[in-house]
Amino acid sequence: MLYSPITNCFLRLTGYTYTNLGRLFMRWFVGIMMLQFGIRHIVHYEMLSSTFPTVFGLSSATSLILMIVIETVCSLLIMLGFLTRLSTIPLIVAMCCAEYYILHDMVPSLPLYGLDSTDPGYLPIMFIGIYIWMLIAGPGKISLDYFISLHIITLRGKDEEEELEEV
């Protein structure tokens, strides 16, 4: 057998998985990225409150407040890993609304399948993809959700392995 630094490095890079650390990174990354949109909306509230697109028949100001709450609160919950899967649902809906607004209302002359790398429609789609991944994959073991579930399992007198298949 060949045991060299190169083979050890290869095994570490290909054979080991760091899924929980990867989920933590993704939660923080997407949380910070979405949180900056919420903070921008807060800072420019006066200017945006009259021009923000109306969603679901709500006024511009109400739609903006709803978007700010979704972007900030849900992002913070995702970053903490608390109610992670539940927190992705309002963000998915908000990004679907943003995508609809970008492609249909804001840019009516944009051809249906004519997106290129400079079109703004890619950003909401990227967020939707990440949030759907989080909804499926879950928060991982480095999250409040996981520690709370461990506490609940302990209170029930059960073992983690018999209660949680894979987290």
PDB file of N, CA and C in Angstrom, residues 19-66:
ATOM      1  N   THR A  19     -20.887  17.095   5.681  1.00  0.00           N
ATOM      2  CA  THR A  19     -22.229  17.570   5.343  1.00  0.00           C
ATOM      3  C   THR A  19     -22.767  18.558   6.363  1.00  0.00           C
ATOM      4  N   ASN A  20     -22.526  18.324   7.636  1.00  0.00           N
ATOM      5  CA  ASN A  20     -23.061  19.244   8.645  1.00  0.00           C
ATOM      6  C   ASN A  20     -22.374  20.599   8.592  1.00  0.00           C
ATOM      7  N   LEU A  21     -21.077  20.591   8.374  1.00  0.00           N
ATOM      8  CA  LEU A  21     -20.355  21.847   8.215  1.00  0.00           C
ATOM      9  C   LEU A  21     -20.787  22.548   6.931  1.00  0.00           C
ATOM     10  N   GLY A  22     -21.021  21.780   5.872  1.00  0.00           N
ATOM     11  CA  GLY A  22     -21.508  22.344   4.612  1.00  0.00           C
ATOM     12  C   GLY A  22     -22.893  22.964   4.767  1.00  0.00           C
ATOM     13  N   ARG A  23     -23.765  22.316   5.506  1.00  0.00           N
ATOM     14  CA  ARG A  23     -25.097  22.874   5.746  1.00  0.00           C
ATOM     15  C   ARG A  23     -25.020  24.153   6.577  1.00  0.00           C
ATOM     16  N   LEU A  24     -24.122  24.165   7.574  1.00  0.00           N
ATOM     17  CA  LEU A  24     -23.930  25.376   8.373  1.00  0.00           C
ATOM     18  C   LEU A  24     -23.443  26.513   7.491  1.00  0.00           C
ATOM     19  N   PHE A  25     -22.452  26.254   6.648  1.00  0.00           N
ATOM     20  CA  PHE A  25     -21.947  27.283   5.743  1.00  0.00           C
ATOM     21  C   PHE A  25     -23.061  27.794   4.834  1.00  0.00           C
ATOM     22  N   MET A  26     -23.841  26.885   4.259  1.00  0.00           N
ATOM     23  CA  MET A  26     -24.907  27.288   3.341  1.00  0.00           C
ATOM     24  C   MET A  26     -25.964  28.105   4.070  1.00  0.00           C
ATOM     25  N   ARG A  27     -26.309  27.721   5.293  1.00  0.00           N
ATOM     26  CA  ARG A  27     -27.284  28.499   6.064  1.00  0.00           C
ATOM     27  C   ARG A  27     -26.771  29.910   6.328  1.00  0.00           C
ATOM     28  N   TRP A  28     -25.514  30.019   6.754  1.00  0.00           N
ATOM     29  CA  TRP A  28     -24.947  31.345   7.020  1.00  0.00           C
ATOM     30  C   TRP A  28     -24.820  32.164   5.742  1.00  0.00           C
ATOM     31  N   PHE A  29     -24.342  31.528   4.687  1.00  0.00           N
ATOM     32  CA  PHE A  29     -24.134  32.239   3.426  1.00  0.00           C
ATOM     33  C   PHE A  29     -25.445  32.798   2.893  1.00  0.00           C
ATOM     34  N   VAL A  30     -26.443  31.932   2.741  1.00  0.00           N
ATOM     35  CA  VAL A  30     -27.711  32.384   2.161  1.00  0.00           C
ATOM     36  C   VAL A  30     -28.429  33.320   3.129  1.00  0.00           C
ATOM     37  N   GLY A  31     -28.254  33.125   4.424  1.00  0.00           N
ATOM     38  CA  GLY A  31     -28.855  34.028   5.408  1.00  0.00           C
ATOM     39  C   GLY A  31     -28.279  35.428   5.314  1.00  0.00           C
ATOM     40  N   ILE A  32     -26.969  35.519   5.223  1.00  0.00           N
ATOM     41  CA  ILE A  32     -26.317  36.828   5.105  1.00  0.00           C
ATOM     42  C   ILE A  32     -26.679  37.486   3.779  1.00  0.00           C
ATOM     43  N   MET A  33     -26.698  36.705   2.710  1.00  0.00           N
ATOM     44  CA  MET A  33     -27.026  37.270   1.396  1.00  0.00           C
ATOM     45  C   MET A  33     -28.450  37.828   1.369  1.00  0.00           C
ATOM     46  N   MET A  34     -29.408  37.108   1.952  1.00  0.00           N
ATOM     47  CA  MET A  34     -30.789  37.594   1.947  1.00  0.00           C
ATOM     48  C   MET A  34     -30.980  38.703   2.981  1.00  0.00           C
ATOM     49  N   LEU A  35     -30.284  38.623   4.089  1.00  0.00           N
ATOM     50  CA  LEU A  35     -30.402  39.644   5.127  1.00  0.00           C
ATOM     51  C   LEU A  35     -29.985  41.015   4.612  1.00  0.00           C
ATOM     52  N   GLN A  36     -28.987  41.052   3.740  1.00  0.00           N
ATOM     53  CA  GLN A  36     -28.556  42.351   3.214  1.00  0.00           C
ATOM     54  C   GLN A  36     -29.645  42.987   2.357  1.00  0.00           C
ATOM     55  N   PHE A  37     -30.497  42.180   1.697  1.00  0.00           N
ATOM     56  CA  PHE A  37     -31.628  42.753   0.964  1.00  0.00           C
ATOM     57  C   PHE A  37     -32.633  43.368   1.932  1.00  0.00           C
ATOM     58  N   GLY A  38     -32.911  42.664   3.037  1.00  0.00           N
ATOM     59  CA  GLY A  38     -33.825  43.188   4.043  1.00  0.00           C
ATOM     60  C   GLY A  38     -33.314  44.475   4.662  1.00  0.00           C
ATOM     61  N   ILE A  39     -32.027  44.525   4.954  1.00  0.00           N
ATOM     62  CA  ILE A  39     -31.441  45.741   5.544  1.00  0.00           C
ATOM     63  C   ILE A  39     -31.509  46.891   4.551  1.00  0.00           C
ATOM     64  N   ARG A  40     -31.237  46.600   3.283  1.00  0.00           N
ATOM     65  CA  ARG A  40     -31.354  47.644   2.251  1.00  0.00           C
ATOM     66  C   ARG A  40     -32.778  48.180   2.154  1.00  0.00           C
ATOM     67  N   HIS A  41     -33.746  47.289   2.250  1.00  0.00           N
ATOM     68  CA  HIS A  41     -35.139  47.728   2.207  1.00  0.00           C
ATOM     69  C   HIS A  41     -35.492  48.581   3.425  1.00  0.00           C
ATOM     70  N   ILE A  42     -34.943  48.246   4.578  1.00  0.00           N
ATOM     71  CA  ILE A  42     -35.189  49.051   5.782  1.00  0.00           C
ATOM     72  C   ILE A  42     -34.582  50.447   5.618  1.00  0.00           C
ATOM     73  N   VAL A  43     -33.340  50.493   5.150  1.00  0.00           N
ATOM     74  CA  VAL A  43     -32.636  51.771   4.988  1.00  0.00           C
ATOM     75  C   VAL A  43     -33.355  52.680   3.990  1.00  0.00           C
ATOM     76  N   HIS A  44     -33.870  52.111   2.923  1.00  0.00           N
ATOM     77  CA  HIS A  44     -34.521  52.899   1.874  1.00  0.00           C
ATOM     78  C   HIS A  44     -36.049  52.804   1.933  1.00  0.00           C
ATOM     79  N   TYR A  45     -36.581  52.591   3.127  1.00  0.00           N
ATOM     80  CA  TYR A  45     -38.022  52.373   3.271  1.00  0.00           C
ATOM     81  C   TYR A  45     -38.838  53.544   2.733  1.00  0.00           C
ATOM     82  N   GLU A  46     -38.462  54.752   3.080  1.00  0.00           N
ATOM     83  CA  GLU A  46     -39.236  55.930   2.661  1.00  0.00           C
ATOM     84  C   GLU A  46     -39.332  56.029   1.139  1.00  0.00           C
ATOM     85  N   MET A  47     -38.226  55.778   0.476  1.00  0.00           N
ATOM     86  CA  MET A  47     -38.210  55.872  -0.976  1.00  0.00           C
ATOM     87  C   MET A  47     -38.984  54.709  -1.618  1.00  0.00           C
ATOM     88  N   LEU A  48     -38.856  53.502  -1.044  1.00  0.00           N
ATOM     89  CA  LEU A  48     -39.458  52.308  -1.647  1.00  0.00           C
ATOM     90  C   LEU A  48     -40.936  52.134  -1.311  1.00  0.00           C
ATOM     91  N   SER A  49     -41.396  52.726  -0.218  1.00  0.00           N
ATOM     92  CA  SER A  49     -42.758  52.438   0.247  1.00  0.00           C
ATOM     93  C   SER A  49     -43.843  52.824  -0.755  1.00  0.00           C
ATOM     94  N   SER A  50     -43.571  53.778  -1.609  1.00  0.00           N
ATOM     95  CA  SER A  50     -44.590  54.168  -2.591  1.00  0.00           C
ATOM     96  C   SER A  50     -44.380  53.510  -3.957  1.00  0.00           C
ATOM     97  N   THR A  51     -43.170  52.981  -4.207  1.00  0.00           N
ATOM     98  CA  THR A  51     -42.882  52.413  -5.524  1.00  0.00           C
ATOM     99  C   THR A  51     -42.713  50.897  -5.513  1.00  0.00           C
ATOM    100  N   PHE A  52     -42.730  50.286  -4.334  1.00  0.00           N
ATOM    101  CA  PHE A  52     -42.534  48.839  -4.237  1.00  0.00           C
ATOM    102  C   PHE A  52     -43.702  48.127  -4.909  1.00  0.00           C
ATOM    103  N   PRO A  53     -43.449  47.036  -5.621  1.00  0.00           N
ATOM    104  CA  PRO A  53     -44.539  46.344  -6.318  1.00  0.00           C
ATOM    105  C   PRO A  53     -45.569  45.773  -5.339  1.00  0.00           C
ATOM    106  N   THR A  54     -46.813  45.805  -5.753  1.00  0.00           N
ATOM    107  CA  THR A  54     -47.876  45.245  -4.922  1.00  0.00           C
ATOM    108  C   THR A  54     -47.919  43.744  -5.115  1.00  0.00           C
ATOM    109  N   VAL A  55     -48.097  43.042  -4.025  1.00  0.00           N
ATOM    110  CA  VAL A  55     -48.128  41.589  -4.055  1.00  0.00           C
ATOM    111  C   VAL A  55     -49.415  41.122  -3.389  1.00  0.00           C
ATOM    112  N   PHE A  56     -50.110  40.193  -4.013  1.00  0.00           N
ATOM    113  CA  PHE A  56     -51.341  39.606  -3.489  1.00  0.00           C
ATOM    114  C   PHE A  56     -52.398  40.656  -3.158  1.00  0.00           C
ATOM    115  N   GLY A  57     -52.428  41.753  -3.904  1.00  0.00           N
ATOM    116  CA  GLY A  57     -53.427  42.793  -3.702  1.00  0.00           C
ATOM    117  C   GLY A  57     -53.151  43.717  -2.526  1.00  0.00           C
ATOM    118  N   LEU A  58     -51.997  43.605  -1.901  1.00  0.00           N
ATOM    119  CA  LEU A  58     -51.633  44.486  -0.792  1.00  0.00           C
ATOM    120  C   LEU A  58     -51.071  45.789  -1.333  1.00  0.00           C
ATOM    121  N   SER A  59     -51.083  46.824  -0.516  1.00  0.00           N
ATOM    122  CA  SER A  59     -50.513  48.101  -0.944  1.00  0.00           C
ATOM    123  C   SER A  59     -48.992  47.985  -1.041  1.00  0.00           C
ATOM    124  N   SER A  60     -48.378  48.988  -1.651  1.00  0.00           N
ATOM    125  CA  SER A  60     -46.913  48.982  -1.793  1.00  0.00           C
ATOM    126  C   SER A  60     -46.219  48.971  -0.439  1.00  0.00           C
ATOM    127  N   ALA A  61     -46.685  49.807   0.480  1.00  0.00           N
ATOM    128  CA  ALA A  61     -46.052  49.877   1.800  1.00  0.00           C
ATOM    129  C   ALA A  61     -46.223  48.564   2.565  1.00  0.00           C
ATOM    130  N   THR A  62     -47.415  47.978   2.495  1.00  0.00           N
ATOM    131  CA  THR A  62     -47.658  46.711   3.187  1.00  0.00           C
ATOM    132  C   THR A  62     -46.830  45.586   2.568  1.00  0.00           C
ATOM    133  N   SER A  63     -46.729  45.552   1.248  1.00  0.00           N
ATOM    134  CA  SER A  63     -45.905  44.550   0.572  1.00  0.00           C
ATOM    135  C   SER A  63     -44.437  44.691   0.966  1.00  0.00           C
ATOM    136  N   LEU A  64     -43.974  45.931   1.070  1.00  0.00           N
ATOM    137  CA  LEU A  64     -42.588  46.175   1.463  1.00  0.00           C
ATOM    138  C   LEU A  64     -42.341  45.724   2.901  1.00  0.00           C
ATOM    139  N   ILE A  65     -43.250  46.036   3.802  1.00  0.00           N
ATOM    140  CA  ILE A  65     -43.097  45.608   5.201  1.00  0.00           C
ATOM    141  C   ILE A  65     -43.093  44.088   5.292  1.00  0.00           C
ATOM    142  N   LEU A  66     -43.992  43.451   4.552  1.00  0.00           N
ATOM    143  CA  LEU A  66     -44.037  41.987   4.541  1.00  0.00           C
ATOM    144  C   LEU A  66     -42.726  41.412   4.014  1.00  0.00           C
TER     145      LEU A  66
END
